[in-house]
Amino acid sequence: MHKSNNFYRDLFTGLTFTTGLFVFMSGEFIISTLLFCLASISSNLDFGSSFRA
């Protein structure tokens, strides 16, 4: 069964955001900021149609 790239991107974004929340609650603010930025970038980029000629 074929899964779409949006599913994997949404899964990655959700996992990084959730991990960022847990890391933020533990007090590691630099790592949580990095995870939130990674989640934001992965949710806003369109990897499927970026390099078509």
PDB file of C-alpha atoms in Angstrom:
ATOM      1  CA  MET A   1       0.000   0.000   0.000  1.00  0.00           C
ATOM      2  CA  HIS A   2       1.377   3.374  -1.049  1.00  0.00           C
ATOM      3  CA  LYS A   3       1.497   6.175   1.535  1.00  0.00           C
ATOM      4  CA  SER A   4       1.678   9.794   0.533  1.00  0.00           C
ATOM      5  CA  ASN A   5       4.618  12.067   1.329  1.00  0.00           C
ATOM      6  CA  ASN A   6       2.285  14.403   3.199  1.00  0.00           C
ATOM      7  CA  PHE A   7       1.578  11.688   5.753  1.00  0.00           C
ATOM      8  CA  TYR A   8       5.267  11.223   6.530  1.00  0.00           C
ATOM      9  CA  ARG A   9       5.851  14.977   6.626  1.00  0.00           C
ATOM     10  CA  ASP A  10       2.904  15.450   8.998  1.00  0.00           C
ATOM     11  CA  LEU A  11       4.128  12.577  11.155  1.00  0.00           C
ATOM     12  CA  PHE A  12       7.629  14.076  11.326  1.00  0.00           C
ATOM     13  CA  THR A  13       6.241  17.527  12.132  1.00  0.00           C
ATOM     14  CA  GLY A  14       4.014  16.154  14.891  1.00  0.00           C
ATOM     15  CA  LEU A  15       6.787  14.100  16.452  1.00  0.00           C
ATOM     16  CA  THR A  16       9.266  16.974  16.470  1.00  0.00           C
ATOM     17  CA  PHE A  17       6.679  19.348  17.936  1.00  0.00           C
ATOM     18  CA  THR A  18       5.648  16.879  20.649  1.00  0.00           C
ATOM     19  CA  THR A  19       9.261  16.104  21.474  1.00  0.00           C
ATOM     20  CA  GLY A  20       9.942  19.844  21.624  1.00  0.00           C
ATOM     21  CA  LEU A  21       7.157  20.268  24.173  1.00  0.00           C
ATOM     22  CA  PHE A  22       8.535  17.535  26.419  1.00  0.00           C
ATOM     23  CA  VAL A  23      12.068  18.891  26.130  1.00  0.00           C
ATOM     24  CA  PHE A  24      10.795  22.402  26.916  1.00  0.00           C
ATOM     25  CA  MET A  25       9.090  21.136  30.065  1.00  0.00           C
ATOM     26  CA  SER A  26      12.321  19.475  31.186  1.00  0.00           C
ATOM     27  CA  GLY A  27      14.211  22.766  30.944  1.00  0.00           C
ATOM     28  CA  GLU A  28      16.368  22.250  27.847  1.00  0.00           C
ATOM     29  CA  PHE A  29      15.371  25.475  26.113  1.00  0.00           C
ATOM     30  CA  ILE A  30      18.002  25.505  23.355  1.00  0.00           C
ATOM     31  CA  ILE A  31      17.155  21.981  22.196  1.00  0.00           C
ATOM     32  CA  SER A  32      13.423  22.692  22.340  1.00  0.00           C
ATOM     33  CA  THR A  33      13.901  25.851  20.262  1.00  0.00           C
ATOM     34  CA  LEU A  34      15.788  23.800  17.680  1.00  0.00           C
ATOM     35  CA  LEU A  35      12.996  21.213  17.570  1.00  0.00           C
ATOM     36  CA  PHE A  36      10.288  23.875  17.215  1.00  0.00           C
ATOM     37  CA  CYS A  37      12.217  25.493  14.353  1.00  0.00           C
ATOM     38  CA  LEU A  38      12.629  22.119  12.665  1.00  0.00           C
ATOM     39  CA  ALA A  39       8.899  21.428  12.977  1.00  0.00           C
ATOM     40  CA  SER A  40       8.064  24.853  11.571  1.00  0.00           C
ATOM     41  CA  ILE A  41      10.409  24.467   8.605  1.00  0.00           C
ATOM     42  CA  SER A  42       9.221  20.949   7.799  1.00  0.00           C
ATOM     43  CA  SER A  43       5.573  22.006   7.879  1.00  0.00           C
ATOM     44  CA  ASN A  44       6.118  24.986   5.545  1.00  0.00           C
ATOM     45  CA  LEU A  45       8.352  23.462   2.882  1.00  0.00           C
ATOM     46  CA  ASP A  46       6.945  21.618  -0.115  1.00  0.00           C
ATOM     47  CA  PHE A  47       9.449  18.875  -0.923  1.00  0.00           C
ATOM     48  CA  GLY A  48       7.416  17.224  -3.691  1.00  0.00           C
ATOM     49  CA  SER A  49       7.441  19.898  -6.362  1.00  0.00           C
ATOM     50  CA  SER A  50      10.456  22.037  -5.534  1.00  0.00           C
ATOM     51  CA  PHE A  51      12.928  20.867  -8.217  1.00  0.00           C
ATOM     52  CA  ARG A  52      10.928  20.178 -11.353  1.00  0.00           C
ATOM     53  CA  ALA A  53      12.341  21.350 -14.640  1.00  0.00           C
TER      54      ALA A  53
END
